């Protein structure tokens, strides 16, 4: 566990991190992207960290890859690349930086390392895990293979390198339907998200999909009754659900898609009011680009994503810790599963 009081003291000896309204005022280009959701007082607190990180990033030839669930000051202030899990994996194969700082959760950093074995991949807080990745091991994959002999295993990218290595191909929420349709098999094993599997099964009825019983602690909290109540209280609101939600929740929604699918839908449809049934920061991060849309709660936070803060990113780049390592024999097998997914997504796009 990171010793934050000590880290804070150490950082202060090197960087001027006191709230700085004058510096904040000089960084209007960054602030304009989040002004709707970050107050001027908070921006004065964040600006010194954003300035220090952006300067250090250049010095270290580092690129920051940030998931759509990062807080707005990370997403708009310091990221070089933002996106959903698939976009981040693809960008990890393209970056020319020497160092990748993963602003997201551990499995994302592992994926970047698998795709870039010779680069340094930094994780600002190793405790940024994921309930889905924690729900299954390679032994679980072997149990599923024994139960359904001959069926290919499609594992969500929200898994450890070890599980990816034990799988035939990976998928993300943006390409799962594509991948399942493309596989030449009647029965397909999907791990570890039971709800993503059930939502895909509803769209690909010609295949028999069997699943591992993992779930996301953020999306499993929503119920169909919540959505119906919300619709009653807020008529004319467009309800948009992530496919990690239970199928009965997705059935009540107007649209379901990955986090980048959600952004595309909002950009295309420009509804007057929208409810994003997903992690809280998603709406915050797209709010300024869509002033015509009123985003109405709820705000379920992912405790793992929220472990990543500006302070920890600065510490990570300053000390070049914690560097992600994946055993080469595991990485080689896992890379095949991830690369198959990237290639197949590109081929059927
Ligand atoms: P996507 O960004 O791929 O939709 O995934 C959501 C998620 O839960 C990542 O942890
Ligand atoms: Fe994992 Fe859910 Fe958090 Fe995404 S939102 S990192 S799936 S626990």
GROMACS .gro file of C-alpha atoms and ligand atoms in nm:
model
  367
    1UNK     CA    1   0.000   0.000   0.000
    2UNK     CA    2   0.130   0.346  -0.090
    3UNK     CA    3   0.235   0.559   0.208
    4UNK     CA    4   0.061   0.877   0.097
    5UNK     CA    5   0.169   1.111   0.382
    6UNK     CA    6   0.536   1.030   0.311
    7UNK     CA    7   0.487   1.052  -0.067
    8UNK     CA    8   0.319   1.392  -0.022
    9UNK     CA    9   0.611   1.522   0.188
   10UNK     CA   10   0.868   1.391  -0.062
   11UNK     CA   11   0.688   1.543  -0.361
   12UNK     CA   12   0.673   1.881  -0.188
   13UNK     CA   13   1.052   1.890  -0.158
   14UNK     CA   14   1.086   1.872  -0.540
   15UNK     CA   15   0.772   2.035  -0.687
   16UNK     CA   16   0.571   2.343  -0.596
   17UNK     CA   17   0.232   2.183  -0.551
   18UNK     CA   18   0.048   2.446  -0.347
   19UNK     CA   19  -0.288   2.558  -0.494
   20UNK     CA   20  -0.204   2.824  -0.751
   21UNK     CA   21  -0.486   3.039  -0.896
   22UNK     CA   22  -0.242   3.233  -1.121
   23UNK     CA   23  -0.102   2.913  -1.273
   24UNK     CA   24  -0.456   2.777  -1.307
   25UNK     CA   25  -0.562   3.095  -1.491
   26UNK     CA   26  -0.271   3.052  -1.733
   27UNK     CA   27  -0.385   2.697  -1.817
   28UNK     CA   28  -0.722   2.783  -1.967
   29UNK     CA   29  -0.685   2.550  -2.268
   30UNK     CA   30  -0.682   2.248  -2.036
   31UNK     CA   31  -0.946   2.391  -1.804
   32UNK     CA   32  -1.188   2.468  -2.087
   33UNK     CA   33  -1.226   2.093  -2.143
   34UNK     CA   34  -1.357   2.036  -1.789
   35UNK     CA   35  -1.496   2.372  -1.674
   36UNK     CA   36  -1.850   2.237  -1.655
   37UNK     CA   37  -1.756   1.973  -1.400
   38UNK     CA   38  -1.446   2.105  -1.216
   39UNK     CA   39  -1.482   2.426  -1.012
   40UNK     CA   40  -1.222   2.707  -1.046
   41UNK     CA   41  -1.116   2.641  -0.685
   42UNK     CA   42  -1.053   2.273  -0.759
   43UNK     CA   43  -0.869   2.364  -1.080
   44UNK     CA   44  -0.634   2.585  -0.877
   45UNK     CA   45  -0.555   2.273  -0.668
   46UNK     CA   46  -0.508   2.044  -0.972
   47UNK     CA   47  -0.315   2.284  -1.199
   48UNK     CA   48   0.027   2.254  -1.024
   49UNK     CA   49   0.007   1.873  -1.051
   50UNK     CA   50  -0.104   1.887  -1.414
   51UNK     CA   51   0.184   2.125  -1.500
   52UNK     CA   52   0.441   1.912  -1.314
   53UNK     CA   53   0.321   1.586  -1.472
   54UNK     CA   54   0.312   1.729  -1.824
   55UNK     CA   55   0.670   1.862  -1.788
   56UNK     CA   56   0.798   1.534  -1.642
   57UNK     CA   57   0.621   1.336  -1.911
   58UNK     CA   58   0.831   1.514  -2.178
   59UNK     CA   59   1.152   1.457  -1.983
   60UNK     CA   60   1.082   1.084  -1.948
   61UNK     CA   61   0.947   1.043  -2.306
   62UNK     CA   62   0.634   0.903  -2.150
   63UNK     CA   63   0.278   0.869  -2.281
   64UNK     CA   64  -0.022   0.860  -2.051
   65UNK     CA   65  -0.299   0.621  -2.156
   66UNK     CA   66  -0.619   0.701  -1.968
   67UNK     CA   67  -0.944   0.509  -1.955
   68UNK     CA   68  -1.279   0.686  -1.993
   69UNK     CA   69  -1.347   0.629  -1.620
   70UNK     CA   70  -1.057   0.845  -1.501
   71UNK     CA   71  -1.142   1.169  -1.321
   72UNK     CA   72  -1.174   1.479  -1.547
   73UNK     CA   73  -0.846   1.634  -1.426
   74UNK     CA   74  -0.660   1.319  -1.538
   75UNK     CA   75  -0.869   1.259  -1.850
   76UNK     CA   76  -0.848   1.618  -1.979
   77UNK     CA   77  -0.539   1.745  -1.798
   78UNK     CA   78  -0.261   1.492  -1.853
   79UNK     CA   79  -0.371   1.210  -2.088
   80UNK     CA   80  -0.211   1.165  -2.430
   81UNK     CA   81  -0.458   0.897  -2.530
   82UNK     CA   82  -0.807   0.840  -2.389
   83UNK     CA   83  -1.055   0.572  -2.475
   84UNK     CA   84  -1.224   0.245  -2.395
   85UNK     CA   85  -1.039  -0.079  -2.326
   86UNK     CA   86  -1.007  -0.167  -2.696
   87UNK     CA   87  -0.882   0.178  -2.798
   88UNK     CA   88  -0.624   0.177  -2.518
   89UNK     CA   89  -0.499  -0.169  -2.620
   90UNK     CA   90  -0.471  -0.059  -2.985
   91UNK     CA   91  -0.294   0.266  -2.891
   92UNK     CA   92  -0.053   0.068  -2.674
   93UNK     CA   93   0.065  -0.108  -2.991
   94UNK     CA   94   0.117   0.226  -3.169
   95UNK     CA   95   0.288   0.447  -2.914
   96UNK     CA   96   0.645   0.555  -2.978
   97UNK     CA   97   0.698   0.663  -2.619
   98UNK     CA   98   0.966   0.491  -2.409
   99UNK     CA   99   0.740   0.479  -2.106
  100UNK     CA  100   0.365   0.414  -2.077
  101UNK     CA  101   0.184   0.538  -1.768
  102UNK     CA  102  -0.145   0.353  -1.738
  103UNK     CA  103  -0.421   0.560  -1.587
  104UNK     CA  104  -0.673   0.284  -1.546
  105UNK     CA  105  -0.666  -0.048  -1.367
  106UNK     CA  106  -0.405  -0.320  -1.337
  107UNK     CA  107  -0.527  -0.547  -1.619
  108UNK     CA  108  -0.496  -0.252  -1.859
  109UNK     CA  109  -0.133  -0.196  -1.758
  110UNK     CA  110  -0.065  -0.566  -1.802
  111UNK     CA  111  -0.220  -0.554  -2.149
  112UNK     CA  112   0.008  -0.261  -2.240
  113UNK     CA  113   0.312  -0.452  -2.113
  114UNK     CA  114   0.211  -0.768  -2.300
  115UNK     CA  115   0.192  -0.564  -2.621
  116UNK     CA  116   0.515  -0.371  -2.545
  117UNK     CA  117   0.750  -0.609  -2.366
  118UNK     CA  118   1.052  -0.382  -2.419
  119UNK     CA  119   0.887  -0.065  -2.285
  120UNK     CA  120   0.851   0.047  -1.927
  121UNK     CA  121   0.486   0.036  -1.820
  122UNK     CA  122   0.407   0.222  -1.499
  123UNK     CA  123   0.108   0.165  -1.275
  124UNK     CA  124   0.049   0.457  -1.033
  125UNK     CA  125  -0.127   0.235  -0.776
  126UNK     CA  126  -0.098  -0.143  -0.785
  127UNK     CA  127  -0.417  -0.171  -0.579
  128UNK     CA  128  -0.625  -0.052  -0.873
  129UNK     CA  129  -0.770  -0.396  -0.946
  130UNK     CA  130  -1.100  -0.511  -1.095
  131UNK     CA  131  -1.372  -0.741  -0.958
  132UNK     CA  132  -1.396  -0.915  -1.297
  133UNK     CA  133  -1.022  -0.978  -1.326
  134UNK     CA  134  -1.022  -1.108  -0.966
  135UNK     CA  135  -1.308  -1.350  -1.032
  136UNK     CA  136  -1.121  -1.606  -1.243
  137UNK     CA  137  -0.781  -1.777  -1.266
  138UNK     CA  138  -0.627  -1.998  -1.536
  139UNK     CA  139  -0.757  -2.294  -1.331
  140UNK     CA  140  -1.112  -2.161  -1.380
  141UNK     CA  141  -1.054  -2.146  -1.756
  142UNK     CA  142  -0.933  -2.508  -1.747
  143UNK     CA  143  -1.250  -2.610  -1.557
  144UNK     CA  144  -1.465  -2.449  -1.824
  145UNK     CA  145  -1.269  -2.625  -2.099
  146UNK     CA  146  -1.320  -2.958  -1.919
  147UNK     CA  147  -1.694  -2.892  -1.889
  148UNK     CA  148  -1.736  -2.789  -2.254
  149UNK     CA  149  -1.474  -2.985  -2.449
  150UNK     CA  150  -1.369  -2.830  -2.779
  151UNK     CA  151  -1.541  -2.496  -2.713
  152UNK     CA  152  -1.315  -2.194  -2.770
  153UNK     CA  153  -1.257  -1.957  -2.477
  154UNK     CA  154  -1.319  -1.586  -2.529
  155UNK     CA  155  -1.193  -1.386  -2.232
  156UNK     CA  156  -1.280  -1.027  -2.166
  157UNK     CA  157  -0.971  -0.803  -2.150
  158UNK     CA  158  -1.070  -0.747  -1.787
  159UNK     CA  159  -0.860  -1.051  -1.689
  160UNK     CA  160  -0.507  -1.121  -1.570
  161UNK     CA  161  -0.227  -1.203  -1.815
  162UNK     CA  162  -0.242  -1.562  -1.689
  163UNK     CA  163  -0.611  -1.592  -1.786
  164UNK     CA  164  -0.551  -1.429  -2.123
  165UNK     CA  165  -0.269  -1.679  -2.183
  166UNK     CA  166  -0.510  -1.965  -2.110
  167UNK     CA  167  -0.772  -1.827  -2.353
  168UNK     CA  168  -0.806  -1.853  -2.731
  169UNK     CA  169  -0.896  -1.492  -2.792
  170UNK     CA  170  -0.984  -1.179  -2.596
  171UNK     CA  171  -1.273  -0.940  -2.643
  172UNK     CA  172  -1.383  -0.604  -2.507
  173UNK     CA  173  -1.734  -0.474  -2.466
  174UNK     CA  174  -1.702  -0.291  -2.799
  175UNK     CA  175  -1.614  -0.596  -3.009
  176UNK     CA  176  -1.757  -0.895  -2.818
  177UNK     CA  177  -2.049  -0.948  -3.059
  178UNK     CA  178  -1.815  -0.923  -3.361
  179UNK     CA  179  -1.570  -1.174  -3.209
  180UNK     CA  180  -1.839  -1.425  -3.114
  181UNK     CA  181  -2.000  -1.405  -3.459
  182UNK     CA  182  -1.663  -1.457  -3.628
  183UNK     CA  183  -1.574  -1.773  -3.435
  184UNK     CA  184  -1.640  -2.096  -3.618
  185UNK     CA  185  -1.793  -2.286  -3.324
  186UNK     CA  186  -2.143  -2.367  -3.204
  187UNK     CA  187  -2.062  -2.347  -2.834
  188UNK     CA  188  -1.840  -2.067  -2.704
  189UNK     CA  189  -1.713  -2.010  -2.352
  190UNK     CA  190  -1.707  -1.647  -2.236
  191UNK     CA  191  -1.519  -1.544  -1.923
  192UNK     CA  192  -1.541  -1.384  -1.676
  193UNK     CA  193  -1.840  -1.147  -1.712
  194UNK     CA  194  -2.169  -1.336  -1.696
  195UNK     CA  195  -2.367  -1.025  -1.789
  196UNK     CA  196  -2.158  -0.928  -2.091
  197UNK     CA  197  -2.193  -1.293  -2.203
  198UNK     CA  198  -2.572  -1.286  -2.159
  199UNK     CA  199  -2.600  -0.954  -2.339
  200UNK     CA  200  -2.393  -1.088  -2.628
  201UNK     CA  201  -2.596  -1.412  -2.632
  202UNK     CA  202  -2.913  -1.207  -2.683
  203UNK     CA  203  -2.757  -1.055  -2.996
  204UNK     CA  204  -2.612  -1.376  -3.135
  205UNK     CA  205  -2.892  -1.632  -3.081
  206UNK     CA  206  -2.744  -1.870  -3.339
  207UNK     CA  207  -2.459  -1.958  -3.100
  208UNK     CA  208  -2.468  -2.130  -2.763
  209UNK     CA  209  -2.276  -1.914  -2.518
  210UNK     CA  210  -2.177  -2.047  -2.178
  211UNK     CA  211  -2.019  -1.824  -1.917
  212UNK     CA  212  -1.817  -1.785  -1.600
  213UNK     CA  213  -2.012  -1.619  -1.319
  214UNK     CA  214  -1.805  -1.305  -1.263
  215UNK     CA  215  -1.947  -0.954  -1.252
  216UNK     CA  216  -1.847  -0.590  -1.228
  217UNK     CA  217  -1.918  -0.443  -0.885
  218UNK     CA  218  -2.017  -0.111  -1.043
  219UNK     CA  219  -2.258  -0.229  -1.312
  220UNK     CA  220  -2.416  -0.520  -1.123
  221UNK     CA  221  -2.568  -0.271  -0.878
  222UNK     CA  222  -2.821  -0.141  -1.129
  223UNK     CA  223  -3.163  -0.307  -1.143
  224UNK     CA  224  -3.436  -0.298  -1.406
  225UNK     CA  225  -3.667  -0.141  -1.146
  226UNK     CA  226  -3.415   0.145  -1.094
  227UNK     CA  227  -3.428   0.218  -1.465
  228UNK     CA  228  -3.809   0.200  -1.483
  229UNK     CA  229  -3.840   0.432  -1.179
  230UNK     CA  230  -3.591   0.670  -1.331
  231UNK     CA  231  -3.785   0.679  -1.657
  232UNK     CA  232  -4.108   0.752  -1.468
  233UNK     CA  233  -3.947   1.039  -1.278
  234UNK     CA  234  -3.754   1.177  -1.576
  235UNK     CA  235  -3.954   1.120  -1.893
  236UNK     CA  236  -3.776   1.203  -2.218
  237UNK     CA  237  -3.436   1.106  -2.079
  238UNK     CA  238  -3.223   0.884  -2.301
  239UNK     CA  239  -3.102   0.588  -2.095
  240UNK     CA  240  -2.769   0.442  -2.203
  241UNK     CA  241  -2.632   0.129  -2.034
  242UNK     CA  242  -2.293  -0.041  -2.043
  243UNK     CA  243  -2.314  -0.414  -2.138
  244UNK     CA  244  -2.157  -0.512  -1.804
  245UNK     CA  245  -2.505  -0.435  -1.661
  246UNK     CA  246  -2.747  -0.726  -1.611
  247UNK     CA  247  -2.949  -0.808  -1.928
  248UNK     CA  248  -3.278  -0.692  -1.774
  249UNK     CA  249  -3.118  -0.349  -1.720
  250UNK     CA  250  -2.987  -0.338  -2.078
  251UNK     CA  251  -3.337  -0.437  -2.197
  252UNK     CA  252  -3.481  -0.123  -2.031
  253UNK     CA  253  -3.221   0.106  -2.189
  254UNK     CA  254  -3.242   0.297  -2.519
  255UNK     CA  255  -2.888   0.200  -2.613
  256UNK     CA  256  -2.613  -0.024  -2.481
  257UNK     CA  257  -2.245  -0.003  -2.572
  258UNK     CA  258  -1.889   0.019  -2.450
  259UNK     CA  259  -1.767   0.347  -2.304
  260UNK     CA  260  -1.658   0.466  -2.650
  261UNK     CA  261  -1.990   0.343  -2.790
  262UNK     CA  262  -2.164   0.558  -2.528
  263UNK     CA  263  -1.962   0.862  -2.634
  264UNK     CA  264  -2.039   0.797  -3.003
  265UNK     CA  265  -2.409   0.757  -2.928
  266UNK     CA  266  -2.425   1.086  -2.733
  267UNK     CA  267  -2.228   1.270  -3.006
  268UNK     CA  268  -2.455   1.132  -3.276
  269UNK     CA  269  -2.794   1.161  -3.105
  270UNK     CA  270  -2.735   1.472  -2.890
  271UNK     CA  271  -3.027   1.400  -2.656
  272UNK     CA  272  -3.145   1.689  -2.439
  273UNK     CA  273  -3.112   1.471  -2.129
  274UNK     CA  274  -2.916   1.151  -2.078
  275UNK     CA  275  -2.865   0.902  -1.801
  276UNK     CA  276  -2.546   0.699  -1.835
  277UNK     CA  277  -2.583   0.366  -1.656
  278UNK     CA  278  -2.213   0.318  -1.599
  279UNK     CA  279  -1.923   0.455  -1.395
  280UNK     CA  280  -1.965   0.810  -1.267
  281UNK     CA  281  -1.673   0.982  -1.445
  282UNK     CA  282  -1.796   0.882  -1.790
  283UNK     CA  283  -2.060   1.157  -1.794
  284UNK     CA  284  -1.821   1.411  -1.637
  285UNK     CA  285  -1.559   1.350  -1.905
  286UNK     CA  286  -1.790   1.407  -2.199
  287UNK     CA  287  -1.994   1.684  -2.039
  288UNK     CA  288  -1.796   1.986  -2.163
  289UNK     CA  289  -1.783   1.858  -2.520
  290UNK     CA  290  -2.164   1.829  -2.509
  291UNK     CA  291  -2.303   2.139  -2.339
  292UNK     CA  292  -2.637   2.076  -2.513
  293UNK     CA  293  -2.684   1.752  -2.315
  294UNK     CA  294  -2.793   1.749  -1.953
  295UNK     CA  295  -2.641   1.447  -1.784
  296UNK     CA  296  -2.855   1.322  -1.499
  297UNK     CA  297  -2.714   1.083  -1.234
  298UNK     CA  298  -2.664   0.822  -1.106
  299UNK     CA  299  -2.306   0.827  -0.987
  300UNK     CA  300  -2.169   0.480  -0.914
  301UNK     CA  301  -1.793   0.502  -0.871
  302UNK     CA  302  -1.544   0.225  -0.941
  303UNK     CA  303  -1.327   0.217  -0.628
  304UNK     CA  304  -1.042   0.068  -0.830
  305UNK     CA  305  -1.041   0.332  -1.104
  306UNK     CA  306  -1.064   0.602  -0.838
  307UNK     CA  307  -0.736   0.485  -0.682
  308UNK     CA  308  -0.556   0.668  -0.963
  309UNK     CA  309  -0.499   1.033  -0.872
  310UNK     CA  310  -0.281   1.316  -1.003
  311UNK     CA  311  -0.063   1.285  -0.695
  312UNK     CA  312   0.002   0.914  -0.757
  313UNK     CA  313   0.069   0.971  -1.129
  314UNK     CA  314   0.328   1.236  -1.043
  315UNK     CA  315   0.491   1.003  -0.789
  316UNK     CA  316   0.490   0.718  -1.039
  317UNK     CA  317   0.669   0.925  -1.306
  318UNK     CA  318   0.902   1.085  -1.053
  319UNK     CA  319   1.018   0.751  -0.908
  320UNK     CA  320   0.949   0.539  -1.221
  321UNK     CA  321   0.742   0.300  -1.009
  322UNK     CA  322   0.565   0.058  -1.009
  323UNK     CA  323   0.693  -0.111  -1.324
  324UNK     CA  324   0.468  -0.387  -1.454
  325UNK     CA  325   0.635  -0.719  -1.527
  326UNK     CA  326   0.478  -1.020  -1.699
  327UNK     CA  327   0.670  -1.348  -1.725
  328UNK     CA  328   0.776  -1.387  -2.092
  329UNK     CA  329   0.616  -1.731  -2.134
  330UNK     CA  330   0.282  -1.596  -2.005
  331UNK     CA  331   0.315  -1.272  -2.202
  332UNK     CA  332   0.384  -1.458  -2.528
  333UNK     CA  333   0.065  -1.665  -2.498
  334UNK     CA  334  -0.145  -1.372  -2.372
  335UNK     CA  335  -0.021  -1.156  -2.661
  336UNK     CA  336  -0.159  -1.409  -2.909
  337UNK     CA  337  -0.506  -1.382  -2.753
  338UNK     CA  338  -0.497  -1.000  -2.745
  339UNK     CA  339  -0.348  -0.967  -3.094
  340UNK     CA  340  -0.608  -1.207  -3.238
  341UNK     CA  341  -0.875  -0.979  -3.095
  342UNK     CA  342  -0.715  -0.664  -3.240
  343UNK     CA  343  -0.669  -0.828  -3.583
  344UNK     CA  344  -1.019  -0.971  -3.590
  345UNK     CA  345  -1.174  -0.638  -3.483
  346UNK     CA  346  -0.983  -0.459  -3.760
  347UNK     CA  347  -1.077  -0.721  -4.021
  348UNK     CA  348  -1.450  -0.715  -3.945
  349UNK     CA  349  -1.478  -0.338  -3.874
  350LIG     P1  350  -1.489  -0.036  -2.186
  350LIG     O1  351  -1.420   0.095  -2.168
  350LIG     O2  352  -1.415  -0.123  -2.281
  350LIG     O3  353  -1.632  -0.017  -2.224
  350LIG     O4  354  -1.485  -0.114  -2.046
  350LIG     C1  355  -1.542  -0.069  -1.932
  350LIG     C2  356  -1.474  -0.113  -1.809
  350LIG     O5  357  -1.535  -0.149  -1.714
  350LIG     C3  358  -1.331  -0.110  -1.801
  350LIG     O6  359  -1.296  -0.145  -1.676
  351LIG    FE1  360  -1.357  -0.362  -1.314
  351LIG    FE2  361  -1.606  -0.274  -1.310
  351LIG    FE3  362  -1.413  -0.119  -1.215
  351LIG    FE4  363  -1.430  -0.166  -1.481
  351LIG     S1  364  -1.576  -0.057  -1.355
  351LIG     S2  365  -1.244  -0.174  -1.352
  351LIG     S3  366  -1.508  -0.377  -1.481
  351LIG     S4  367  -1.476  -0.318  -1.131
   0.00000   0.00000   0.00000
